[in-house]
Short mmCIF file of C-alpha atoms in Angstrom, two decimals:
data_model
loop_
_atom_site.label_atom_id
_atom_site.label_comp_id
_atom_site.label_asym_id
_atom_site.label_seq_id
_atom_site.Cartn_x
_atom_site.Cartn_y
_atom_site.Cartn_z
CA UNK A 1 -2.69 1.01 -32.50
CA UNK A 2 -3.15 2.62 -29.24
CA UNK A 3 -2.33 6.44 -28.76
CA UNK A 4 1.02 7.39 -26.72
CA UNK A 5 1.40 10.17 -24.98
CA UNK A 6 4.37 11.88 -24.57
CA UNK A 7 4.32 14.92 -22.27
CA UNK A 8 7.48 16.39 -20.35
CA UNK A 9 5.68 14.80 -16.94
CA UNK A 10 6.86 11.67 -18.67
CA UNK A 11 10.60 12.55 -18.06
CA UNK A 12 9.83 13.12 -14.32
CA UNK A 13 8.15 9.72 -13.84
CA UNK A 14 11.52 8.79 -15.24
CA UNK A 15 13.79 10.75 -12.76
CA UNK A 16 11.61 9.17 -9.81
CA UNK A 17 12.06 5.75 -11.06
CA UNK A 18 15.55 6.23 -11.44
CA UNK A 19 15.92 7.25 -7.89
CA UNK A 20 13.16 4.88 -6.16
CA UNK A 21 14.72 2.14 -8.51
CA UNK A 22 18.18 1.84 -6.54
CA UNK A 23 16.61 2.55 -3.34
CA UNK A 24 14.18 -0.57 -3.74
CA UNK A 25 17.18 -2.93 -4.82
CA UNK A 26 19.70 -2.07 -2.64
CA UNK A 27 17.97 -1.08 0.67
CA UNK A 28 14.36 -2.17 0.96
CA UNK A 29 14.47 -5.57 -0.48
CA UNK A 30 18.12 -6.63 0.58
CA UNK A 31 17.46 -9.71 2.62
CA UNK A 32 14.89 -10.78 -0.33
CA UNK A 33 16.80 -10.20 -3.31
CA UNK A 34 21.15 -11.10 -2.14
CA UNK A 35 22.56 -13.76 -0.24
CA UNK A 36 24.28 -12.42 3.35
CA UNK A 37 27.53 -12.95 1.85
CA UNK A 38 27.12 -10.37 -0.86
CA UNK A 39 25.98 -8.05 1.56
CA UNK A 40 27.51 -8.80 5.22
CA UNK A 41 31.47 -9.02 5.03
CA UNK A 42 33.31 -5.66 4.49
CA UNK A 43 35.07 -7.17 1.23
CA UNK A 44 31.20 -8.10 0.03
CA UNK A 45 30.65 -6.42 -3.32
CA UNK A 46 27.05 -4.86 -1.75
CA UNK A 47 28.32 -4.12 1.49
CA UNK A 48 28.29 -0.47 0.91
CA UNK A 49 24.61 -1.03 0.89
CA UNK A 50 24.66 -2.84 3.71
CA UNK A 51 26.20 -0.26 5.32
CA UNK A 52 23.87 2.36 4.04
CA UNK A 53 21.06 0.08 5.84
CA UNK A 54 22.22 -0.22 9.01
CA UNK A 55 23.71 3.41 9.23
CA UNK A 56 19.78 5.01 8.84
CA UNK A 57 18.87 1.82 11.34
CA UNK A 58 21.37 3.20 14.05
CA UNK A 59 19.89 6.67 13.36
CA UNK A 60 16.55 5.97 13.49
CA UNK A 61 15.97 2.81 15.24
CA UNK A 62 13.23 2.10 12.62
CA UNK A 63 11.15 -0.72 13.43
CA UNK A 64 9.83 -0.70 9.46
CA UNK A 65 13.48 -1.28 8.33
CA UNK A 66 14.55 -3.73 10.68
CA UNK A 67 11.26 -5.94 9.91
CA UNK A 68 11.73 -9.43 9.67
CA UNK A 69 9.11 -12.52 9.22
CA UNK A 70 11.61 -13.53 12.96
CA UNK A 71 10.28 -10.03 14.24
CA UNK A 72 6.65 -10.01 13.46
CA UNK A 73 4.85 -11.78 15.90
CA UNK A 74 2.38 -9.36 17.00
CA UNK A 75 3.75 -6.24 15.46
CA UNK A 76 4.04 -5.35 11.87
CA UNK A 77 2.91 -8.14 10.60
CA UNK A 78 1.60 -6.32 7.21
CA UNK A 79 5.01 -5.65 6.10
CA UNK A 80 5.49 -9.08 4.74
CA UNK A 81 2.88 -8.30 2.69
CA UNK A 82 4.48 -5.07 1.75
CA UNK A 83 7.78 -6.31 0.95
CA UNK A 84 6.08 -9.25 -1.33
CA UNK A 85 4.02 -6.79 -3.01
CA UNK A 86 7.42 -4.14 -3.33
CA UNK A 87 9.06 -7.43 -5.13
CA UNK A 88 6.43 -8.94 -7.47
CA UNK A 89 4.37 -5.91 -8.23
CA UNK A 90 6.52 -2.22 -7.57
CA UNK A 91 9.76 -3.28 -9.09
CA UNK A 92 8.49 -4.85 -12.50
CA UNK A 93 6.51 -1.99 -13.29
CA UNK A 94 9.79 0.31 -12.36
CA UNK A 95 11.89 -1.86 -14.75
CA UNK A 96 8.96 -1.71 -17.40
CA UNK A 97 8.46 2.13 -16.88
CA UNK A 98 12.06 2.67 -17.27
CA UNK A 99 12.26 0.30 -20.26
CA UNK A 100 9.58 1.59 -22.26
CA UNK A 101 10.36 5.49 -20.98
CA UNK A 102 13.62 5.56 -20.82
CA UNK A 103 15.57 3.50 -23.48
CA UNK A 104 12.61 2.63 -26.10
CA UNK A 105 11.65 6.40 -25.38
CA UNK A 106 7.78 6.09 -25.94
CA UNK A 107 5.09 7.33 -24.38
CA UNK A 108 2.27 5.89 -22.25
CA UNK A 109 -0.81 4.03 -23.52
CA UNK A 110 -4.09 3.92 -21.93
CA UNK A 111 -3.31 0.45 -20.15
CA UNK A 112 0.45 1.72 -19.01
CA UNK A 113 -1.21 4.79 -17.51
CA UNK A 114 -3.56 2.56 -15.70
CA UNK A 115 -0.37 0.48 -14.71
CA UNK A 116 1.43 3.75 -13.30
CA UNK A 117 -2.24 4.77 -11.40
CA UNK A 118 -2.50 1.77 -9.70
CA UNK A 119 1.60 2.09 -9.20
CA UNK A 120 1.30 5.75 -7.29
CA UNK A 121 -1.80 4.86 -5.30
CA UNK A 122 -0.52 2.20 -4.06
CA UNK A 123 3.65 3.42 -3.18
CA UNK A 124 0.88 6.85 -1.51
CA UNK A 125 -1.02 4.80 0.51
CA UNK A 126 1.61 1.90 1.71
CA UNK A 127 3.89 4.20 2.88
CA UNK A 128 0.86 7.02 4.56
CA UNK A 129 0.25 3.06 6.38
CA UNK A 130 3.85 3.52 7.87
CA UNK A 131 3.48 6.87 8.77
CA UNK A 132 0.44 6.20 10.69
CA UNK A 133 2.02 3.71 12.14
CA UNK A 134 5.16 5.93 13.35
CA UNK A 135 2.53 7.69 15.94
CA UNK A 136 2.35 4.01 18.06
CA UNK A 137 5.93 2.97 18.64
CA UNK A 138 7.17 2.69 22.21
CA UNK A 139 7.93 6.32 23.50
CA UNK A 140 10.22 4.84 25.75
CA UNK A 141 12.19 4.41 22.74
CA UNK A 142 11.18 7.42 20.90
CA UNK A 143 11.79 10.31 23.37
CA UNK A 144 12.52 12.74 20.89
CA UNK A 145 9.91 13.56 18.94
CA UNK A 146 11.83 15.91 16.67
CA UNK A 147 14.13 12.89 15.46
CA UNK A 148 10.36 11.11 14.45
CA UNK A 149 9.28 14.26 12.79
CA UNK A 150 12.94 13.86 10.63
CA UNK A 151 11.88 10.59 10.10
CA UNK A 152 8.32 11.30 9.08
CA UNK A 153 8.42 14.31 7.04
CA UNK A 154 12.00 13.72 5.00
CA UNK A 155 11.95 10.10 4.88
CA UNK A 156 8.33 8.74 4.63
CA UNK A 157 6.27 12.04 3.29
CA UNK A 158 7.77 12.01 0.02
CA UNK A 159 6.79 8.52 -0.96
CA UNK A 160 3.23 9.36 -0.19
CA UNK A 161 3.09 13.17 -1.79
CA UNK A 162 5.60 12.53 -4.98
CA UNK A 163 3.45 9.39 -5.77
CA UNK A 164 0.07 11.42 -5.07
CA UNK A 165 0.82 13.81 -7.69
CA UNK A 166 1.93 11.18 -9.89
CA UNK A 167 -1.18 9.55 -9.34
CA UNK A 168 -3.23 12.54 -10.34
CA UNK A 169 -0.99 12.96 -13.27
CA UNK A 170 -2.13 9.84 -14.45
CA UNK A 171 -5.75 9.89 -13.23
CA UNK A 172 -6.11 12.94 -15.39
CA UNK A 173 -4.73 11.19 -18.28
CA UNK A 174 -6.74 8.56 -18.00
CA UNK A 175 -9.36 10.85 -17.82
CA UNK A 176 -8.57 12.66 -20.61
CA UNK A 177 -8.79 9.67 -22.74
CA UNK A 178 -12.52 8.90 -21.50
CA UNK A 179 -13.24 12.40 -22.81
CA UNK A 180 -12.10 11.92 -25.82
CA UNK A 181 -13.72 8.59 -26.55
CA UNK A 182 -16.86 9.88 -25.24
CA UNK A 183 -16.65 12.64 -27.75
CA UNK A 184 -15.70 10.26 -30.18
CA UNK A 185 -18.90 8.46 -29.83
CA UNK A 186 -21.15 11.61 -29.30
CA UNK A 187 -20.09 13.18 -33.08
CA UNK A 188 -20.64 8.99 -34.36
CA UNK A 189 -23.92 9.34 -32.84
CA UNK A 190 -24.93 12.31 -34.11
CA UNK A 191 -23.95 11.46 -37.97
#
């Protein structure tokens, strides 16, 4: 039976997926997951997410948002990838994580902390990709550099530091376990 452990830093993996979780069904994978007509028409039961969408797009004018596989030719291209990856890899583990977490309350096993490393690394350095990429778009469009700055440090830099320091959460749980086996194995050895 493998070990579980159940820290307090288990509770705030919880609160992030519970506030990444909603943000990943309702705004970032819209067009993959509803039909327009759940989403479009101001009767549609999801238009309030809709609207949520295309408010931050008329703020920001965010060429990462408004990404389509119609508007990648030549720019963007990797956020196809992105998006599949957000769809079959980032949301299972959120459902798991909040599954096992949240309503069967356990802890996390070796391979689940793995799961959760690979989760963080990869939400940190996705989004530190978009970032980057924030420092090419057209100036022409983006006169004012203090709306980008908004845009980079409130919108972007907390899905790169949050999952950082979830990734060293786990790192050093997963490291904690290699300790212990190896110390396992030492006192074996020396009997």
């Amino acid at each position: 039976m493998a070990v579980e452990n159940t820290t307090w830093r288990n509770n705030v993996w919880l609160v992030w997926f519970y506030i990444v979780f909603p943000i990943t069904v309702l705004i970032d994978l819209q067009e993959v997951i509803y039909p327009s007509s759940l989403l479009v028409p101001a009767d549609a039961p999801l238009h309030f997410a809709y609207k949520a969408k295309q408010d931050y797009i008329a703020k920001f004018n965010d060429p990462i948002v408004q990404w389509s596989p119609e508007t990648a030719s030549g720019h963007d291209s990797w956020m196809g990838l992105f998006i599949h990856f957000e769809f079959f890899f980032l949301l299972p583990v959120m459902i798991y994580a909040m599954y096992k977490m949240g309503i069967r309350q356990k802890g996390t096993s070796g391979p689940d902390e793995l799961l959760f490393f690979v989760y963080a690394l990869y939400n940190a350095l996705t989004t530190a990709v978009c970032i980057h990429d924030t420092f090419y778009w057209d100036k022409t469009i983006w006169a004012d550099e203090s709306q980008l700055w908004t845009l980079r440090s409130a919108y972007y830099a907390p899905f790169v530091f949050i999952p950082l320091l979830g990734a060293f959460d786990m790192g050093s749980r997963i490291l904690s376990r290699f300790k212990a086996a190896d110390a396992a194995a030492e006192s074996k050895k020396a009997e």
